[in-house]
Structures are given as C-alpha cells and as structure tokens.
C-alpha cells in the first residue's frame, strides 16, 4: 500500500496491550501498525517508520527462548521506545542487565522525576502510572541516564537522548497511567517528529487502493450479517471494487424483528450492492426440531450456516476472495504467544467454522482496527447511526435466546419481546450506556390473570449489561420505571407471555448469553 503519511510501528512481544499502544498512537493522529517482534531490521527499514515502540510481553528476558528483536534495529537511526518487557529487552541487548527481584510490582505507582527529560516533558512529578512487572533492569546500558524512578524501581524511565532510545517500566498506554498519553505524544510527535495527519479518511483511501490491488480481476464474497463489522467491511470493499463484491445474507429464521428487510433495503437498495438473499428459515428450523441442548443447537446452526453460505457462493460465479469483518481483538485471541498475530482460527470462527482448506483468499480490511474505530469508519462511509452503534448480536441469533426448543412460534414471540425491550431502552436514552441488551424466552410457563381470566403463558427474561470487552460484565441498573414499562408493554402486546423477569447476574459467574 502506498503510504502518504508517517507511521510508528509497534513491535509486538506478545503483550495483551500491543493493540492498545497502536490505538493510542492513532489517537494522536499518527498511523500505527503492529508487526511481530522478529520482523527483520531490513523489513522495518523498508517500512520507513518515524519511530518504533517495543511492546511489553509475558516472557522474562532470562528465558533462553524469550522473544528478541533483530539487533540491527538499533542501527537504523530510528527513535525507539521500550515499554516494560520492551525496556528490559532493549536494556539487555544494549549491554545493561535485568534481574528477577523477589519483590514484583503490580498496580499503581507514582514516578519521581529526577532529571529533565524529553519523554517526560510537561508530565507532573509523582504522576500516577500503572506497573505490571516481575523482572527489573538493575544496570542500564552505557549512554543511558535515569530520568524517573519509584521506591520499588530505580530505573523507571531511562533515556539515551543521543541515540533517541527511551524506556519505561510502566504501561503508558493504559488509562491508569494518568499522563501516559502525554508521554506517548512526547515520543511520537516531538521525539519521532511524526506528522499528525492520519484519520479515518486516509484509512479509507488507503484501504480502497489496497483492496483494489489485492483483488485485481477477482471476485469477493462477503457474508453479511447486518452487524457492525461485516456491514462496515462490505461497504468499504464495495467502495473499492463495486460489483466485484457479492454479499450473501442468510436468513436463518433467528434474526431480530424486521432485520432481513432492513438489511435488504440498506445494502441492496441504498448502497446498491449485489446482494444474494438466502431464505433458509425452514431448513434451520427443521434441523433444530427437538433439540434443546445449547451446544447441540449451536453446532447445528453453525454447520447449516456454512452449508447455506457455500451453496449461495456457487451461484455467484468464480470467487477468489472471502471477505470478513475480522477486527484486531479477534486476531489477538488466536495468536500464539510469540509468533505474532495469525488470523486464521478466529476468522474462520467468524462465519461459524469455514473449512481449513478454504480455497479462497481471505480479505480482512478491518483487521488492524478496534470496534470503536470500526464504528467511526462506518460513520465516515455513510452507514446509518442505528447500524453503526448497534449492540453485539451472537451469530446463532435468537436461537440461543430461545431457551429449550426453537420453534417458529417461540421465535416470533421472542422477536416481539426483544423489539419492545430495545425500543424502550432507546426511548429512555439508555441504549448507548449499555453494552448489550437481550431478551430470552424461558422453557417455563406461569399462571397469570388478564382481563379477569386465568392465563398460562411463557416467561421471558430481560438482560442488560455493561462491559468493556464482553470478557466480564456487570448487570445494568435499569431504572424501575423503564423495567415497569417493558413488563407492562410485553404482557399487553406479546400474545404468549405473561411474566417478565430481569436478570441481575454479572459475568462471571453467568455468561452474557444464556446458552
Ligand atoms: P457470552 O455469552 O460468552 O458472550 O458471555 C460474550 C459476547 O459474545 C457474543 N456471542 C457471540 N458472538 N457468535 C458471535 O459472533 C457467537 O456464537 C456468539 N456467542 C456469544 C455475546 O452476544 C456477547 O457479546
């Protein structure tokens, strides 16, 4: 890809925070890309970055097989910032020493600034930082001086201004490091002198160019689910190659109310895309008949989805690429500790388990981005706000929210309940405060009374959670009046339901979805 902006690369030593570092750099308006720790100095030179950040990582430099960068990187005359493990490995390779002290340091610390420093310019003394390390540098390399320390860590910030090498023992990229972004800005903008001219507009231009080059005369197939990631990927690819993109939308009968029509209208009519619609409702519901075990249901849905997808693909002519809305966090989940990011396992998982011997090449134009960056990209591409800001929705759809057996009738009931719940949350202005809101239909009936008559109907539960990443979640304290409105509307408007419960379990011990 022809780059017309400055880049700062993040050399990834297996840290859980590598992507966060890249993202913080992008927040400064400078493009940032993550590359594996063993990328050769030659390759890095070709990328011509304005700066290099060594990420943290779970290893100890004392381990023989711990990840090391190509030593030639230090001769490229490019500024380097080492973070945590990055600082340690840099110190070791440049002649310093790292020890494994008995006292580890995790959590908040305050840095004592002892010397004027380019990296710490305008950072206040005793500024709060986030520490998380076992090893510590106990001898810094020649040419370096210490500019800040903490009671537990004598070499918290070290610098060699002459060579433009910097190291911090803490994690400036996390929010608990209160002035961490200031430090990253000092490194990226002042020390590396990178120009802050990157934005989503540039991203689109470059991605379009790169997609055109990659696809050439080929044809791309994209499974469109109506969710944020696949929608943004499809619109971006469509912008690049127009009718060489074919989208397939599978209606498995477990979609939300009006979902199929909305997707057809938006992508087929508004964006004028080639869109193949597979109405597979009967096939899915027949296969699910009598099944109540959650894993059995999930597997059945996943397999049928892939079969339908492949069937539809046959009707599209010669396909060369399969497009997916894989995001960076998806890749992180499947990468090996030191092997750098690999995308295959999770990407296949995205469409429910594509075969390993997939004959198409993967096209994943969002794989460097985070969810909120994808949302911003979606807005820039003209996708409507209701779509861009949607809560996550699971691949197996309402099938895993219809607890017990999945039937058309129960799905219709659940669709109505879900639509009321989401509408009331939106009406109350709470939709964006909530990570995810969902309704489940339980395999339980209860007695009620309506219009002086006894009823014996199904029970539904409403669940709303807050979360950062869906790994953990807390139940959302939905105001009583909103709960009351939901319960009253659901019992009045949805035929099969006479009782509404609110789920107050966090994750763990529960998961977000019930199945
Ligand atoms: P759990 O229920 O494990 O869910 O707490 C965590 C997040 O993942 C979503 N989820 C899925 N997403 N395919 C998906 O694309 C799936 O099969 C799937 N199952 C759960 C869930 O909605 C929540 O946001």
PDB file of N, CA and C and ligand atoms in Angstrom, residues 225 229 298 346 349-352 391-397 400-401 435-436 438 463 465 467 469-473 507 510-515, ligand 1:
ATOM      1  N   UNK A 225     -24.027 -10.006   7.860  1.00  0.00           N
ATOM      2  CA  UNK A 225     -24.940 -10.447   8.921  1.00  0.00           C
ATOM      3  C   UNK A 225     -25.864  -9.329   9.367  1.00  0.00           C
ATOM      4  N   UNK A 229     -19.517  -5.104  12.094  1.00  0.00           N
ATOM      5  CA  UNK A 229     -18.243  -5.417  11.451  1.00  0.00           C
ATOM      6  C   UNK A 229     -18.408  -5.840   9.997  1.00  0.00           C
ATOM      7  N   UNK A 298     -26.145 -24.878  18.940  1.00  0.00           N
ATOM      8  CA  UNK A 298     -25.111 -24.030  18.342  1.00  0.00           C
ATOM      9  C   UNK A 298     -24.426 -24.733  17.174  1.00  0.00           C
ATOM     10  N   UNK A 346      -9.571 -17.618  14.282  1.00  0.00           N
ATOM     11  CA  UNK A 346     -10.706 -16.795  14.668  1.00  0.00           C
ATOM     12  C   UNK A 346     -11.497 -16.320  13.450  1.00  0.00           C
ATOM     13  N   UNK A 349     -13.766 -18.853  12.504  1.00  0.00           N
ATOM     14  CA  UNK A 349     -14.782 -18.908  13.536  1.00  0.00           C
ATOM     15  C   UNK A 349     -15.862 -17.854  13.282  1.00  0.00           C
ATOM     16  N   UNK A 350     -15.429 -16.706  12.678  1.00  0.00           N
ATOM     17  CA  UNK A 350     -16.364 -15.616  12.433  1.00  0.00           C
ATOM     18  C   UNK A 350     -17.584 -16.019  11.634  1.00  0.00           C
ATOM     19  N   UNK A 351     -17.391 -16.904  10.647  1.00  0.00           N
ATOM     20  CA  UNK A 351     -18.573 -17.311   9.895  1.00  0.00           C
ATOM     21  C   UNK A 351     -19.008 -18.713  10.301  1.00  0.00           C
ATOM     22  N   UNK A 352     -18.648 -19.106  11.489  1.00  0.00           N
ATOM     23  CA  UNK A 352     -19.194 -20.331  12.039  1.00  0.00           C
ATOM     24  C   UNK A 352     -18.394 -21.575  11.710  1.00  0.00           C
ATOM     25  N   UNK A 391     -25.712  -2.833  19.430  1.00  0.00           N
ATOM     26  CA  UNK A 391     -25.163  -3.778  20.411  1.00  0.00           C
ATOM     27  C   UNK A 391     -24.705  -5.040  19.674  1.00  0.00           C
ATOM     28  N   UNK A 392     -23.742  -5.777  20.256  1.00  0.00           N
ATOM     29  CA  UNK A 392     -23.357  -7.061  19.644  1.00  0.00           C
ATOM     30  C   UNK A 392     -24.553  -8.011  19.604  1.00  0.00           C
ATOM     31  N   UNK A 393     -24.531  -8.872  18.610  1.00  0.00           N
ATOM     32  CA  UNK A 393     -25.602  -9.869  18.464  1.00  0.00           C
ATOM     33  C   UNK A 393     -24.927 -11.184  18.081  1.00  0.00           C
ATOM     34  N   UNK A 394     -25.246 -12.280  18.755  1.00  0.00           N
ATOM     35  CA  UNK A 394     -24.491 -13.519  18.505  1.00  0.00           C
ATOM     36  C   UNK A 394     -24.814 -14.134  17.144  1.00  0.00           C
ATOM     37  N   UNK A 395     -23.827 -14.808  16.563  1.00  0.00           N
ATOM     38  CA  UNK A 395     -24.026 -15.488  15.274  1.00  0.00           C
ATOM     39  C   UNK A 395     -25.272 -16.370  15.265  1.00  0.00           C
ATOM     40  N   UNK A 396     -25.473 -17.230  16.278  1.00  0.00           N
ATOM     41  CA  UNK A 396     -26.660 -18.107  16.255  1.00  0.00           C
ATOM     42  C   UNK A 396     -27.964 -17.374  16.564  1.00  0.00           C
ATOM     43  N   UNK A 397     -27.860 -16.061  16.744  1.00  0.00           N
ATOM     44  CA  UNK A 397     -29.054 -15.226  16.845  1.00  0.00           C
ATOM     45  C   UNK A 397     -30.003 -15.600  17.972  1.00  0.00           C
ATOM     46  N   UNK A 400     -30.126 -18.996  20.348  1.00  0.00           N
ATOM     47  CA  UNK A 400     -29.557 -19.259  21.680  1.00  0.00           C
ATOM     48  C   UNK A 400     -30.217 -18.387  22.758  1.00  0.00           C
ATOM     49  N   UNK A 401     -31.257 -17.681  22.359  1.00  0.00           N
ATOM     50  CA  UNK A 401     -32.021 -16.907  23.351  1.00  0.00           C
ATOM     51  C   UNK A 401     -33.414 -17.498  23.544  1.00  0.00           C
ATOM     52  N   UNK A 435     -23.844  -2.042  27.139  1.00  0.00           N
ATOM     53  CA  UNK A 435     -23.010  -2.788  26.185  1.00  0.00           C
ATOM     54  C   UNK A 435     -23.888  -3.671  25.300  1.00  0.00           C
ATOM     55  N   UNK A 436     -24.845  -4.311  25.961  1.00  0.00           N
ATOM     56  CA  UNK A 436     -25.686  -5.254  25.242  1.00  0.00           C
ATOM     57  C   UNK A 436     -26.985  -5.461  26.010  1.00  0.00           C
ATOM     58  N   UNK A 438     -30.550  -7.843  25.885  1.00  0.00           N
ATOM     59  CA  UNK A 438     -31.100  -9.022  25.224  1.00  0.00           C
ATOM     60  C   UNK A 438     -32.300  -9.566  25.986  1.00  0.00           C
ATOM     61  N   UNK A 463     -32.239  -8.821  29.920  1.00  0.00           N
ATOM     62  CA  UNK A 463     -30.893  -8.699  30.474  1.00  0.00           C
ATOM     63  C   UNK A 463     -30.218  -7.524  29.799  1.00  0.00           C
ATOM     64  N   UNK A 465     -26.389  -5.448  30.109  1.00  0.00           N
ATOM     65  CA  UNK A 465     -25.099  -5.482  30.811  1.00  0.00           C
ATOM     66  C   UNK A 465     -24.207  -4.345  30.348  1.00  0.00           C
ATOM     67  N   UNK A 467     -20.058  -3.540  29.899  1.00  0.00           N
ATOM     68  CA  UNK A 467     -18.829  -4.312  29.743  1.00  0.00           C
ATOM     69  C   UNK A 467     -17.836  -3.491  28.937  1.00  0.00           C
ATOM     70  N   UNK A 469     -15.317  -5.412  27.137  1.00  0.00           N
ATOM     71  CA  UNK A 469     -14.864  -6.292  26.063  1.00  0.00           C
ATOM     72  C   UNK A 469     -15.630  -7.619  26.033  1.00  0.00           C
ATOM     73  N   UNK A 470     -16.701  -7.710  26.786  1.00  0.00           N
ATOM     74  CA  UNK A 470     -17.538  -8.915  26.874  1.00  0.00           C
ATOM     75  C   UNK A 470     -16.870 -10.066  27.630  1.00  0.00           C
ATOM     76  N   UNK A 471     -15.642  -9.869  28.086  1.00  0.00           N
ATOM     77  CA  UNK A 471     -14.985 -10.930  28.860  1.00  0.00           C
ATOM     78  C   UNK A 471     -15.577 -10.968  30.272  1.00  0.00           C
ATOM     79  N   UNK A 472     -15.820  -9.795  30.808  1.00  0.00           N
ATOM     80  CA  UNK A 472     -16.533  -9.697  32.080  1.00  0.00           C
ATOM     81  C   UNK A 472     -17.668  -8.695  31.861  1.00  0.00           C
ATOM     82  N   UNK A 473     -18.683  -8.780  32.684  1.00  0.00           N
ATOM     83  CA  UNK A 473     -19.798  -7.844  32.501  1.00  0.00           C
ATOM     84  C   UNK A 473     -20.517  -7.668  33.824  1.00  0.00           C
ATOM     85  N   UNK A 507     -21.158 -11.309  34.883  1.00  0.00           N
ATOM     86  CA  UNK A 507     -20.315 -12.327  34.241  1.00  0.00           C
ATOM     87  C   UNK A 507     -18.902 -12.134  34.754  1.00  0.00           C
ATOM     88  N   UNK A 510     -22.235 -15.855  35.536  1.00  0.00           N
ATOM     89  CA  UNK A 510     -23.064 -16.171  34.360  1.00  0.00           C
ATOM     90  C   UNK A 510     -22.313 -15.709  33.108  1.00  0.00           C
ATOM     91  N   UNK A 511     -22.768 -16.118  31.942  1.00  0.00           N
ATOM     92  CA  UNK A 511     -22.271 -15.516  30.709  1.00  0.00           C
ATOM     93  C   UNK A 511     -23.312 -14.483  30.274  1.00  0.00           C
ATOM     94  N   UNK A 512     -22.997 -13.735  29.234  1.00  0.00           N
ATOM     95  CA  UNK A 512     -23.956 -12.716  28.782  1.00  0.00           C
ATOM     96  C   UNK A 512     -25.164 -13.409  28.143  1.00  0.00           C
ATOM     97  N   UNK A 513     -24.888 -14.270  27.169  1.00  0.00           N
ATOM     98  CA  UNK A 513     -25.974 -15.053  26.581  1.00  0.00           C
ATOM     99  C   UNK A 513     -26.325 -16.184  27.547  1.00  0.00           C
ATOM    100  N   UNK A 514     -27.561 -16.649  27.482  1.00  0.00           N
ATOM    101  CA  UNK A 514     -27.974 -17.740  28.372  1.00  0.00           C
ATOM    102  C   UNK A 514     -27.491 -19.094  27.878  1.00  0.00           C
ATOM    103  N   UNK A 515     -27.275 -19.202  26.563  1.00  0.00           N
ATOM    104  CA  UNK A 515     -26.827 -20.501  26.041  1.00  0.00           C
ATOM    105  C   UNK A 515     -25.543 -20.328  25.250  1.00  0.00           C
TER     106      UNK A 515
HETATM  107  P1  LIG B   1     -21.016 -14.797  26.447  1.00  0.00           P
HETATM  108  O1  LIG B   1     -22.406 -15.284  26.349  1.00  0.00           O
HETATM  109  O2  LIG B   1     -19.993 -15.874  26.238  1.00  0.00           O
HETATM  110  O3  LIG B   1     -20.844 -13.801  25.212  1.00  0.00           O
HETATM  111  O4  LIG B   1     -20.758 -14.010  27.694  1.00  0.00           O
HETATM  112  C1  LIG B   1     -19.812 -12.856  25.057  1.00  0.00           C
HETATM  113  C2  LIG B   1     -20.138 -11.993  23.847  1.00  0.00           C
HETATM  114  O5  LIG B   1     -20.080 -12.784  22.652  1.00  0.00           O
HETATM  115  C3  LIG B   1     -21.324 -12.767  21.986  1.00  0.00           C
HETATM  116  N1  LIG B   1     -21.540 -14.120  21.422  1.00  0.00           N
HETATM  117  C4  LIG B   1     -21.315 -14.434  20.135  1.00  0.00           C
HETATM  118  N2  LIG B   1     -20.914 -13.702  19.087  1.00  0.00           N
HETATM  119  N3  LIG B   1     -21.027 -15.617  17.686  1.00  0.00           N
HETATM  120  C5  LIG B   1     -20.779 -14.293  17.860  1.00  0.00           C
HETATM  121  O6  LIG B   1     -20.411 -13.630  16.874  1.00  0.00           O
HETATM  122  C6  LIG B   1     -21.433 -16.424  18.703  1.00  0.00           C
HETATM  123  O7  LIG B   1     -21.653 -17.619  18.515  1.00  0.00           O
HETATM  124  C7  LIG B   1     -21.585 -15.796  19.983  1.00  0.00           C
HETATM  125  N4  LIG B   1     -21.973 -16.261  21.190  1.00  0.00           N
HETATM  126  C8  LIG B   1     -21.922 -15.212  22.071  1.00  0.00           C
HETATM  127  C9  LIG B   1     -22.328 -12.415  23.048  1.00  0.00           C
HETATM  128  O8  LIG B   1     -23.501 -11.859  22.488  1.00  0.00           O
HETATM  129  C10 LIG B   1     -21.547 -11.436  23.877  1.00  0.00           C
HETATM  130  O9  LIG B   1     -21.497 -10.144  23.279  1.00  0.00           O
END
